[in-house]
Amino acid sequence: MKRRLQKKYLILILAYSGLLLLVPYVLDYRDKPVERARHGFTQQQPRCPDLERTVALLWDNGEKVNGSRTAASAVNQSQPRVHIYVHATWRTGSSFFGELFNQHPDVFYLYEPMWHIWQALYPGDGESLQGAVRDMMSALYRCDFSVLKLYAGSQNVTTSFVFGWKMNKVICSEPLCNVHKRHEIGLVNESKCSKCQKRDIRELERECKKYPVIVIKGVRILDLSTLVPLVKDPTVNLKIIQLFRDPRAVHNSRLKSKQALVKESIQVLRSKKQDEKYKRLLVPNKTNRVDSYVSGAMELICDNWLNDLMLIKNSPPWLTSNYLRMRYEDLVLQPLEELRKLYHFSNLSSSPALEAFALNMTHGRGYSSEKPFQISSRDAKEAIYAWRERLSVDQISQATRSPWLRGLVFRAEGTRWNKKTSNWNVVHWDLATMDLGCFASAEPGQ
Ligand SMILES: *[C@@H]1O[C@H](CO)[C@@H](O)[C@H](O)[C@H]1NC(C)=O
Ligand SMILES: *[C@@H]1O[C@H](CO)[C@@H](O)[C@H](O)[C@H]1NC(C)=O
Ligand SMILES: *[C@@H]1O[C@H](CO)[C@@H](O)[C@H](O)[C@H]1NC(C)=O
Ligand SMILES: *[C@@H]1O[C@H](CO)[C@@H](O)[C@H](O)[C@H]1NC(C)=O
Ligand SMILES: *[C@@H]1O[C@H](CO)[C@@H](O)[C@H](O)[C@H]1NC(C)=O
Ligand SMILES: *[C@@H]1O[C@H](CO)[C@@H](O)[C@H](O)[C@H]1NC(C)=O
Ligand SMILES: *[C@@H]1O[C@H](CO)[C@@H](O)[C@H](O)[C@H]1NC(C)=O
């Protein structure tokens, strides 16, 4: 009797599962003809409606496409454009760093455009997605923004689709919008810019082509070697600025904004290179899961940093001459020197207004803003050393299984952090001691 009942339930469950699978299928196929018909009527292009989804065809803006290049996108050989990628990772101060380019009147700046790829392809693993990320970069450097349509889910892409558009100096300035003047230095007022009329993305393309320097800031290239083909490619001629920051401070900042970073941490952790990827994602203790993802991803990021440093150390001059390494700590402690270095590398000239801006941003009050991803004036020194007060022994010991985090713990284990005696006595972090931060096997106190 009991058996029969169980069987009944089993059949019921199977039937229900089948139904669940069937429903989306039916919905999918029932909707398609309707959608086609609608498209056909509204856009009056009843022929081959599926071709509408072909980006390249729709992108033909009346310009004859012959040979490999349209007239408008031809590179102006008399003045080659400078293409720069700010190679950073989460919570390294890269928003502020990028802002130094966003403010420069000769720069067309894009903040994390590759965010769209990760969103659209979640939970695709970060490492494999690097191919798509690089592809998008190479299109954007040519001011070909049609690539954004691939991830927009719509053909009607406007400036408001661009990630971070409300802070973008070009989108919020004349001629696209009149709330700012492009040559005036100062943060964009987001609430004002959000009222700007949304422009067709092609108008942004046209603006892009006017600029001698294009800068893209991103965190989704995990591995510098991925970019080498773009450095080699004479039409892109990429220059790379890599931004580093004390890994302990990065870790602290990541834990502070862990909820916002958890999805991306999972994508980093799913990277194919990691044999342990499934183990890392299966954390038995639910309460620790978020922390564990965010810390685990940091471990991988540290790995990648070390790889990048080794790659550059062993690179031929054609690569090293197109590569600049910067530390967040230097930037906030000596903003003027670093700013000049940065602009010189980027073939840009500095100006008193830009220097004043950099000074202002690093000499504010407090070390952090309320909103974790907002750019604002900070107290630089506090920002640098905040981790020493905030990274609690508990937070660290949660993840002691990872070697680099063990390194962080080396002084704190068994004791409480003491501000006065400064047990964390590695005050001055530099790249030479990075493996101390990442993989500290060194003796405490060095
Ligand atoms: C491209 O078009 C121009 C005229 O618009 C023509 O002179 C030229 O020969 C064409 N090039 C090729 C490769 O078809
Ligand atoms: C190319 O650059 C020169 C000099 O800056 C400029 O005069 C010319 O108009 C530019 N040509 C195009 C097609 O943008
Ligand atoms: C750098 O800028 C100058 C003008 O300021 C320009 O003549 C030169 O071609 C630029 N260099 C590169 C590599 O674009
Ligand atoms: C931004 O502009 C609004 C008016 O649109 C103003 O109320 C606000 O104070 C401005 N914010 C800043 C930071 O200047
Ligand atoms: C596309 O965007 C424009 C604004 O640029 C808007 O006027 C138009 O209605 C949009 N079309 C659709 C189908 O959403
Ligand atoms: C899970 O984590 C919580 C909070 O950190 C801790 O109190 C609890 O003992 C942990 N449980 C297990 C099974 O590790
Ligand atoms: C930075 O700029 C803001 C707004 O212009 C101003 O209120 C503030 O006093 C400046 N801070 C410093 C340290 O210059």
XYZ file of C-alpha atoms in Angstrom, residues 30-426:
397
model
C 4.532 30.599 -29.233
C 5.916 34.102 -28.792
C 8.263 34.062 -31.694
C 5.841 34.412 -34.608
C 3.980 37.114 -32.718
C 7.132 39.047 -32.156
C 8.138 38.682 -35.750
C 4.821 39.972 -36.930
C 5.089 42.939 -34.605
C 8.563 43.805 -35.754
C 7.458 43.493 -39.326
C 4.616 45.931 -38.886
C 6.285 48.551 -36.794
C 9.534 48.741 -38.684
C 8.067 48.108 -42.109
C 10.800 45.721 -43.051
C 8.847 42.529 -43.372
C 11.554 40.747 -45.291
C 13.888 38.466 -43.366
C 13.069 39.805 -39.931
C 15.700 37.568 -38.378
C 18.381 39.538 -40.121
C 17.494 42.421 -37.857
C 19.444 40.735 -35.195
C 22.565 40.816 -37.263
C 24.517 43.641 -35.809
C 26.753 44.280 -38.763
C 23.887 44.734 -41.213
C 21.906 47.100 -39.064
C 24.977 49.052 -38.282
C 25.486 50.109 -41.868
C 24.739 53.749 -41.479
C 24.255 54.506 -45.139
C 27.999 54.448 -45.592
C 29.104 52.166 -48.353
C 30.907 49.217 -46.943
C 33.509 48.185 -49.415
C 36.855 46.654 -48.844
C 37.512 46.213 -45.179
C 36.830 49.665 -43.888
C 34.190 52.349 -44.171
C 35.354 55.844 -44.939
C 34.266 57.191 -41.563
C 36.155 54.669 -39.531
C 39.366 55.035 -41.447
C 42.189 55.672 -39.061
C 43.549 59.148 -39.481
C 47.091 58.194 -40.191
C 48.462 61.704 -39.830
C 47.569 61.604 -36.140
C 47.482 58.113 -34.694
C 45.164 57.736 -31.742
C 46.513 56.624 -28.416
C 44.663 53.654 -26.917
C 45.044 52.974 -23.247
C 43.734 50.235 -21.044
C 43.734 50.713 -17.292
C 44.300 47.179 -16.092
C 42.967 47.049 -12.561
C 41.021 44.837 -10.246
C 38.113 45.454 -7.932
C 38.675 47.845 -5.034
C 42.084 49.119 -6.059
C 41.009 52.733 -6.377
C 40.546 52.354 -10.095
C 37.400 54.476 -10.262
C 39.352 57.409 -8.938
C 42.265 56.547 -11.185
C 39.990 56.442 -14.214
C 38.476 59.742 -13.226
C 41.847 61.375 -13.853
C 41.309 60.408 -17.491
C 37.599 61.146 -17.551
C 38.420 64.720 -16.576
C 41.072 65.269 -19.209
C 39.647 67.270 -22.115
C 41.558 65.230 -24.711
C 40.403 61.854 -23.477
C 37.437 59.763 -24.446
C 36.959 57.617 -21.374
C 34.897 54.497 -20.821
C 34.326 53.121 -17.349
C 34.006 49.320 -17.302
C 32.210 48.839 -20.611
C 32.949 45.124 -20.365
C 30.683 44.921 -17.345
C 27.923 44.249 -19.868
C 29.571 41.025 -20.966
C 29.755 39.609 -17.484
C 26.190 40.609 -16.763
C 24.831 39.084 -19.932
C 26.820 35.886 -19.595
C 26.558 35.335 -15.859
C 27.791 32.999 -14.429
C 30.289 32.508 -17.229
C 33.770 32.023 -15.896
C 35.990 35.060 -15.853
C 38.878 33.460 -17.600
C 36.979 32.245 -20.642
C 35.134 35.529 -20.930
C 38.428 37.307 -21.447
C 38.162 36.496 -25.147
C 34.887 38.375 -25.450
C 36.250 41.147 -23.265
C 39.270 41.623 -25.496
C 37.099 41.578 -28.590
C 34.891 44.265 -27.199
C 37.884 46.383 -26.289
C 39.292 46.148 -29.729
C 35.963 47.299 -31.221
C 35.580 50.137 -28.751
C 39.065 51.451 -29.447
C 37.977 51.780 -33.064
C 34.941 53.704 -31.830
C 32.728 50.903 -33.059
C 30.018 50.728 -30.421
C 27.841 48.268 -32.304
C 29.423 45.634 -30.101
C 27.287 46.874 -27.217
C 24.188 45.676 -29.031
C 25.327 42.108 -28.556
C 24.754 42.462 -24.851
C 21.903 44.946 -24.766
C 19.125 42.564 -25.735
C 17.744 45.333 -27.900
C 18.643 47.052 -31.108
C 17.910 50.481 -29.769
C 21.011 51.228 -27.774
C 21.328 54.707 -26.364
C 23.950 56.518 -24.329
C 22.059 55.520 -21.189
C 22.981 51.905 -21.848
C 26.675 52.611 -21.367
C 27.732 51.452 -17.918
C 28.462 54.431 -15.674
C 27.128 56.926 -18.220
C 25.980 59.384 -15.587
C 29.605 60.019 -14.668
C 30.889 60.119 -18.223
C 32.232 63.503 -19.119
C 31.562 63.123 -22.842
C 27.995 61.856 -22.478
C 27.151 64.557 -19.949
C 28.812 67.426 -21.804
C 28.128 69.406 -24.909
C 27.337 68.597 -27.649
C 25.556 65.465 -26.352
C 24.097 67.181 -23.316
C 24.369 70.699 -21.946
C 24.794 70.135 -18.218
C 28.583 70.247 -18.383
C 31.338 71.780 -20.417
C 33.903 69.299 -21.613
C 36.922 71.467 -20.871
C 35.832 72.383 -17.346
C 37.368 70.155 -14.706
C 35.200 68.718 -11.958
C 33.109 65.679 -11.115
C 29.956 65.195 -13.124
C 26.770 65.828 -11.189
C 25.000 62.509 -11.626
C 21.530 63.722 -10.828
C 21.849 66.476 -13.398
C 23.276 64.176 -16.039
C 20.573 61.589 -15.485
C 18.132 64.100 -16.913
C 20.096 64.412 -20.162
C 18.271 63.338 -23.258
C 19.275 59.813 -24.251
C 21.186 59.869 -27.485
C 21.611 57.190 -30.091
C 24.829 55.344 -29.449
C 26.061 56.368 -32.873
C 26.222 59.958 -31.744
C 28.607 58.815 -29.058
C 30.622 57.023 -31.721
C 30.948 60.265 -33.601
C 32.231 62.000 -30.481
C 34.631 59.164 -29.833
C 36.257 59.661 -33.203
C 37.131 63.247 -32.375
C 39.423 62.355 -29.498
C 43.159 61.736 -29.774
C 43.259 59.470 -26.713
C 40.835 56.693 -25.783
C 41.022 55.198 -22.326
C 39.126 52.159 -21.125
C 39.191 51.190 -17.481
C 38.378 47.618 -16.637
C 38.712 44.868 -14.070
C 37.715 41.970 -16.287
C 41.012 41.159 -17.881
C 42.359 38.760 -15.311
C 45.594 38.032 -17.016
C 47.831 40.607 -18.663
C 49.021 38.158 -21.294
C 45.511 38.204 -22.756
C 46.185 41.723 -23.963
C 49.475 41.067 -25.689
C 47.822 40.605 -29.110
C 46.329 44.097 -28.829
C 49.724 45.560 -28.011
C 51.142 43.838 -31.073
C 48.285 44.817 -33.370
C 49.467 47.967 -35.192
C 45.917 49.274 -35.635
C 45.258 49.212 -31.910
C 48.749 49.741 -30.589
C 47.538 49.329 -27.050
C 49.262 50.869 -24.078
C 48.589 49.346 -20.685
C 48.611 50.931 -17.269
C 48.391 48.420 -14.482
C 47.180 49.615 -11.137
C 48.281 47.835 -7.990
C 47.312 48.341 -4.405
C 48.354 46.783 -1.145
C 46.564 43.433 -1.216
C 45.591 43.768 2.413
C 43.814 47.013 1.718
C 42.131 45.460 -1.322
C 41.005 42.536 0.777
C 39.630 44.826 3.451
C 37.767 46.881 0.924
C 36.379 43.793 -0.771
C 35.029 42.469 2.502
C 33.410 45.812 3.175
C 31.492 45.709 -0.069
C 31.200 41.958 -0.304
C 27.521 41.843 -1.191
C 28.171 43.898 -4.279
C 31.093 41.710 -5.285
C 29.749 38.239 -4.712
C 28.498 37.567 -8.241
C 31.727 38.662 -9.815
C 33.748 36.726 -7.275
C 31.892 33.587 -8.294
C 32.773 34.267 -11.913
C 36.399 34.708 -11.002
C 36.347 31.508 -8.976
C 34.822 29.532 -11.799
C 37.862 30.193 -13.972
C 38.928 27.091 -15.778
C 42.505 27.282 -14.678
C 41.495 26.397 -11.163
C 41.380 22.653 -10.567
C 39.649 23.280 -7.308
C 36.920 25.445 -8.705
C 34.045 23.230 -7.631
C 35.459 22.727 -4.198
C 35.802 26.442 -3.787
C 32.233 27.070 -4.788
C 30.822 24.405 -2.489
C 31.154 25.995 0.881
C 29.256 23.992 3.463
C 28.755 26.818 5.930
C 26.109 29.094 4.531
C 26.909 31.958 6.835
C 30.450 32.077 5.557
C 29.667 31.625 1.906
C 29.850 35.227 0.793
C 33.071 35.888 2.665
C 34.567 32.766 1.306
C 33.759 33.647 -2.315
C 35.079 37.147 -1.939
C 38.277 35.984 -0.224
C 38.768 33.071 -2.572
C 38.570 35.357 -5.582
C 41.129 37.649 -3.977
C 43.493 34.726 -3.771
C 43.137 34.187 -7.493
C 43.631 37.867 -8.170
C 46.845 37.737 -6.182
C 47.971 34.797 -8.287
C 47.313 36.786 -11.408
C 49.181 39.794 -10.108
C 52.258 37.722 -9.544
C 51.936 36.225 -13.010
C 51.658 39.683 -14.519
C 54.752 40.877 -12.678
C 56.678 37.884 -13.961
C 55.442 38.389 -17.495
C 56.621 41.989 -17.540
C 59.913 41.100 -15.927
C 60.636 38.696 -18.786
C 59.165 40.745 -21.599
C 60.818 42.205 -24.675
C 61.060 46.011 -24.976
C 58.114 46.344 -27.364
C 55.894 45.242 -24.530
C 57.566 46.950 -21.611
C 57.699 50.291 -23.401
C 53.911 50.146 -23.715
C 53.391 49.210 -20.116
C 53.277 51.354 -17.000
C 52.933 50.091 -13.471
C 51.381 52.306 -10.852
C 50.560 51.943 -7.205
C 47.483 53.432 -5.680
C 49.505 54.345 -2.609
C 51.963 56.462 -4.609
C 49.155 58.131 -6.454
C 47.410 59.349 -3.350
C 50.579 60.277 -1.474
C 52.246 62.152 -4.335
C 49.385 62.932 -6.680
C 51.196 65.535 -8.747
C 54.278 63.485 -9.565
C 52.202 60.460 -10.389
C 49.709 62.430 -12.431
C 52.484 63.849 -14.590
C 53.972 60.405 -15.055
C 50.591 59.068 -16.031
C 49.826 61.794 -18.537
C 53.293 61.666 -20.015
C 52.909 57.961 -20.675
C 49.527 58.642 -22.259
C 50.785 61.429 -24.527
C 48.659 63.946 -22.654
C 49.601 67.259 -21.179
C 48.734 68.224 -17.656
C 47.171 71.500 -16.581
C 46.845 73.413 -13.304
C 43.131 72.636 -13.152
C 43.752 68.908 -13.534
C 46.448 68.998 -10.890
C 44.190 70.856 -8.521
C 41.540 68.240 -9.136
C 43.902 65.396 -8.305
C 45.004 67.186 -5.145
C 41.457 67.863 -4.107
C 40.412 64.262 -4.586
C 43.190 62.958 -2.394
C 42.933 65.524 0.386
C 39.328 65.242 1.407
C 37.902 64.122 4.698
C 37.288 60.559 5.812
C 38.614 57.583 3.999
C 35.537 56.213 2.340
C 32.203 57.302 1.024
C 28.852 55.923 2.053
C 28.365 54.266 -1.270
C 31.201 51.879 -2.045
C 31.519 52.659 -5.751
C 31.211 56.399 -5.603
C 34.070 58.673 -6.450
C 34.607 61.428 -3.960
C 37.266 63.399 -2.221
C 39.040 61.234 0.366
C 41.728 61.448 2.944
C 44.454 59.572 1.178
C 46.469 58.459 4.162
C 43.435 57.133 5.907
C 42.425 55.307 2.766
C 45.795 53.633 2.655
C 45.948 52.418 6.200
C 42.288 51.829 6.981
C 42.756 48.101 6.585
C 44.920 47.976 9.675
C 42.076 49.027 11.878
C 39.282 47.350 10.083
C 40.527 43.990 8.996
C 39.597 42.061 12.077
C 41.290 38.931 13.252
C 37.989 37.100 12.811
C 37.588 38.163 9.228
C 41.008 36.938 8.409
C 40.907 33.683 10.262
C 37.764 32.725 8.376
C 39.905 32.071 5.386
C 43.169 30.876 6.816
C 43.232 27.899 4.512
C 44.527 30.125 1.739
C 48.257 30.712 1.774
C 48.189 34.422 1.080
C 45.620 35.028 3.758
C 47.725 33.036 6.163
C 50.328 35.595 5.286
C 48.033 38.348 6.380
C 47.384 36.601 9.614
C 50.976 35.979 10.503
C 51.058 38.698 13.093
C 47.524 38.619 14.313
C 47.027 34.989 15.114
C 46.298 34.428 18.747
C 46.467 38.109 19.542
C 44.167 41.004 19.005
C 45.182 43.793 16.789
C 46.725 46.514 18.859
C 46.803 49.986 17.384
C 49.485 51.310 19.687
C 52.018 48.552 19.385
C 51.395 48.203 15.665
C 51.911 44.540 15.327
C 51.162 44.796 11.651
C 54.418 46.477 11.074
C 54.688 46.170 7.320
